[in-house]
């Protein structure tokens, strides 16, 4: 627990610093997080990252992420929409590698690339918005962190009724409610203090962070339970892998985009 707290404080401070710096700094961070995250996903799915399917998954993920990064225009590299060609190539590869590479592996490689690509793409896109990008990103991140903390402490204090024992046996309904309440309180307070975002938009950000953030955590728990692993990786001491730490953000940012809030 001590290592987890120390790593969390140092990592959180460093992450917020790069969020504040924005531009190429944050885009590079997001790019590397996505690369590591897909590596973790493919490894859990028993798909070799350097295999044909792994390389196709990386091409698709990077094609989704690339337009949202701040430095892509300077490179002069424009990546086409690769969803359809990668899908077809994975299906054909499953045919030609029958009994060695199954259709389930093709589906997992495709889902991993979409899940991680879109999640980190909308994270970078939000931060790169002019004027409001920094504040919106900070509110979302603080809302997610408040949800995690509120759910943990409320669940420890009064949690009795299990939220979804088949997926995550330690989570409780009381903890989930505490997480949502914490997200609303923190986001609204920070916005009133230093924000400037309209109150209705801030409230929606808080609610999405509190609800979709916990759903993102459950998605990752379901993946790990299916693949029979404790953590997606070990790159963050005391916290596991990139997907363990950023599972909520990977879902929250796309949901906010779909709702047209950010």
XYZ file of C-alpha atoms in Angstrom:
262
model
C 0.000 0.000 0.000
C 2.857 2.389 0.861
C 4.481 1.813 -2.526
C 1.111 2.307 -4.232
C 0.558 5.652 -2.489
C 4.074 6.943 -3.224
C 3.919 5.867 -6.856
C 0.434 7.352 -7.197
C 1.461 10.729 -5.805
C 4.608 10.996 -7.928
C 2.929 9.645 -11.051
C -0.152 11.815 -10.582
C 1.937 14.963 -10.148
C 4.008 14.142 -13.222
C 0.890 13.394 -15.254
C -0.745 16.687 -14.273
C 2.476 18.530 -15.143
C 2.412 17.106 -18.667
C -1.309 17.898 -18.930
C -0.475 21.495 -17.996
C 2.405 21.692 -20.493
C 0.182 20.235 -23.198
C 1.273 20.495 -26.835
C 3.977 17.998 -27.867
C 4.711 16.976 -24.270
C 1.252 15.627 -23.584
C 0.835 14.195 -27.078
C 4.065 12.211 -26.731
C 2.901 10.897 -23.359
C -0.457 9.831 -24.801
C 1.263 8.163 -27.759
C 3.567 6.092 -25.550
C 0.734 5.187 -23.159
C -1.319 3.919 -26.111
C 1.609 1.892 -27.476
C 2.207 0.265 -24.091
C -1.521 -0.210 -23.488
C -2.010 -2.105 -26.746
C 1.062 -4.217 -25.977
C -0.531 -5.190 -22.656
C -3.869 -5.962 -24.309
C -2.339 -8.123 -27.039
C -0.211 -10.005 -24.548
C -3.276 -10.761 -22.397
C -5.133 -11.903 -25.526
C -2.276 -14.266 -26.469
C -1.571 -12.300 -29.666
C 2.121 -11.674 -30.211
C 2.666 -7.892 -30.632
C 5.269 -8.452 -33.379
C 3.167 -10.980 -35.288
C 1.237 -10.073 -38.421
C -1.939 -9.597 -36.380
C -0.106 -7.552 -33.756
C 1.416 -5.242 -36.356
C -1.981 -4.778 -38.018
C -3.492 -3.913 -34.635
C -0.780 -1.323 -34.060
C -1.297 0.189 -37.509
C -5.016 0.565 -36.821
C -4.497 1.975 -33.325
C -1.931 4.533 -34.508
C -4.137 5.562 -37.456
C -6.940 6.375 -34.987
C -4.648 8.194 -32.568
C -2.449 10.066 -35.052
C -4.832 12.897 -36.113
C -5.388 13.930 -32.458
C -1.705 14.422 -31.615
C -0.273 17.935 -31.659
C 2.861 17.166 -33.671
C 1.355 15.211 -36.557
C 1.035 18.166 -38.924
C 4.754 18.866 -38.582
C 5.628 15.342 -39.709
C 3.692 15.688 -42.936
C 2.464 12.108 -42.494
C -1.233 11.552 -43.103
C -2.629 8.139 -42.198
C -5.768 6.867 -43.964
C -8.742 5.265 -42.265
C -7.551 1.709 -41.733
C -10.555 0.177 -39.946
C -11.927 -1.667 -42.988
C -8.619 -2.817 -44.539
C -7.235 -4.019 -41.201
C -10.481 -5.872 -40.454
C -10.369 -7.642 -43.829
C -6.670 -8.475 -43.505
C -7.189 -9.946 -40.029
C -10.046 -12.106 -41.327
C -7.950 -13.317 -44.249
C -5.002 -13.969 -41.959
C -7.261 -16.125 -39.773
C -8.154 -18.154 -42.875
C -4.575 -18.660 -44.054
C -3.288 -19.438 -40.544
C -6.098 -21.832 -39.656
C -5.548 -23.703 -36.381
C -2.754 -21.295 -35.438
C -4.510 -17.920 -35.578
C -8.238 -18.151 -34.907
C -11.093 -15.768 -35.631
C -11.242 -14.999 -31.894
C -7.690 -13.675 -32.057
C -8.605 -11.488 -35.035
C -11.585 -10.083 -33.133
C -9.478 -9.403 -30.030
C -6.743 -7.658 -32.023
C -9.379 -5.479 -33.670
C -11.212 -4.664 -30.426
C -7.949 -3.858 -28.636
C -6.865 -1.430 -31.337
C -10.257 0.333 -31.371
C -10.646 0.390 -27.579
C -7.200 1.843 -26.918
C -6.934 3.942 -30.070
C -10.188 5.820 -29.585
C -9.707 6.132 -25.820
C -6.348 7.861 -26.019
C -7.230 9.757 -29.216
C -10.070 11.630 -27.522
C -7.901 12.267 -24.481
C -5.313 14.011 -26.671
C -7.966 15.770 -28.769
C -9.593 17.305 -25.704
C -6.317 18.660 -24.336
C -5.451 20.168 -27.711
C -8.647 22.207 -27.857
C -7.839 25.938 -27.827
C -8.793 28.011 -24.770
C -10.779 25.410 -22.797
C -8.732 22.256 -23.471
C -6.603 22.457 -20.335
C -9.460 23.148 -17.931
C -11.762 20.514 -19.420
C -9.029 17.878 -19.301
C -8.178 18.720 -15.685
C -11.841 18.503 -14.659
C -12.235 15.101 -16.295
C -9.059 13.729 -14.710
C -9.925 15.078 -11.252
C -13.439 13.671 -11.606
C -12.048 10.222 -12.399
C -9.523 10.322 -9.561
C -12.200 11.535 -7.148
C -14.426 8.656 -8.250
C -11.689 6.110 -7.557
C -10.947 7.556 -4.114
C -14.578 8.080 -3.135
C -15.546 4.571 -4.191
C -12.631 3.036 -2.300
C -13.141 4.858 0.995
C -16.939 4.710 0.957
C -16.830 1.024 0.095
C -14.389 0.351 2.924
C -16.492 2.336 5.388
C -20.053 1.209 4.723
C -19.977 -1.073 1.675
C -22.181 -4.135 2.088
C -24.128 -4.824 -1.109
C -21.989 -6.167 -3.952
C -22.103 -4.166 -7.177
C -21.093 -6.881 -9.656
C -19.471 -9.827 -7.865
C -19.017 -11.910 -11.020
C -16.773 -9.209 -12.489
C -15.261 -7.386 -9.522
C -16.124 -8.983 -6.165
C -14.706 -6.163 -4.011
C -16.837 -3.360 -5.464
C -20.031 -2.373 -3.655
C -23.120 -0.341 -4.497
C -22.339 1.998 -1.600
C -18.811 2.471 -2.916
C -20.099 3.242 -6.406
C -22.491 5.848 -5.006
C -19.667 7.361 -2.961
C -17.483 7.558 -6.043
C -20.178 9.353 -8.019
C -20.808 11.793 -5.175
C -17.082 12.503 -4.831
C -16.799 13.194 -8.565
C -19.656 15.705 -8.454
C -18.295 17.501 -5.381
C -14.708 17.734 -6.646
C -15.505 18.741 -10.240
C -18.059 21.356 -9.236
C -15.819 22.795 -6.493
C -12.749 23.019 -8.744
C -14.788 24.554 -11.538
C -16.228 27.219 -9.229
C -12.760 27.920 -7.830
C -10.603 28.123 -10.964
C -12.781 26.881 -13.813
C -14.957 29.064 -15.935
C -16.794 26.181 -17.568
C -20.581 26.496 -17.519
C -22.156 24.791 -14.511
C -24.329 22.462 -16.593
C -21.323 21.269 -18.623
C -19.261 20.808 -15.458
C -22.076 18.765 -13.902
C -22.303 16.502 -16.948
C -18.512 16.022 -16.889
C -18.771 15.052 -13.225
C -21.615 12.594 -13.821
C -19.913 10.980 -16.817
C -16.624 10.745 -14.916
C -18.400 9.139 -11.965
C -20.495 6.696 -13.989
C -18.490 5.910 -17.141
C -15.285 5.952 -15.093
C -16.551 3.084 -12.944
C -17.846 1.258 -16.010
C -14.382 1.581 -17.558
C -12.932 -0.015 -14.444
C -15.439 -2.858 -14.746
C -14.547 -3.342 -18.418
C -10.899 -3.780 -17.493
C -11.857 -6.122 -14.636
C -13.933 -8.210 -17.060
C -11.005 -8.408 -19.490
C -8.568 -9.500 -16.805
C -11.008 -12.054 -15.423
C -11.561 -13.460 -18.925
C -7.821 -13.646 -19.608
C -7.162 -14.919 -16.064
C -4.555 -12.310 -15.138
C -4.283 -10.172 -12.017
C -2.878 -7.049 -13.716
C -2.498 -5.997 -17.337
C 1.194 -5.258 -16.733
C 3.809 -4.275 -14.166
C 5.155 -1.008 -15.558
C 3.700 1.129 -12.727
C 4.887 -0.141 -9.319
C 1.963 -0.851 -7.023
C -0.588 -0.094 -9.746
C 0.020 -2.693 -12.442
C 0.020 -1.681 -16.081
C -1.160 1.217 -18.223
C -4.581 -0.356 -18.718
C -4.948 -0.877 -14.963
C -4.283 2.810 -14.315
C -6.021 4.408 -17.312
C -9.006 2.070 -17.735
C -11.499 4.733 -16.633
C -10.056 7.461 -18.856
C -10.120 5.183 -21.908
C -13.916 5.044 -21.597
C -14.750 8.479 -20.167
C -13.162 10.599 -22.905
C -14.947 8.835 -25.802
C -18.279 8.950 -23.942
C -17.918 12.706 -23.418
C -17.177 13.042 -27.131
C -20.239 10.991 -28.100
C -22.403 13.184 -25.860
C -21.020 16.282 -27.563
C -19.849 17.730 -24.253
C -16.204 18.063 -25.223
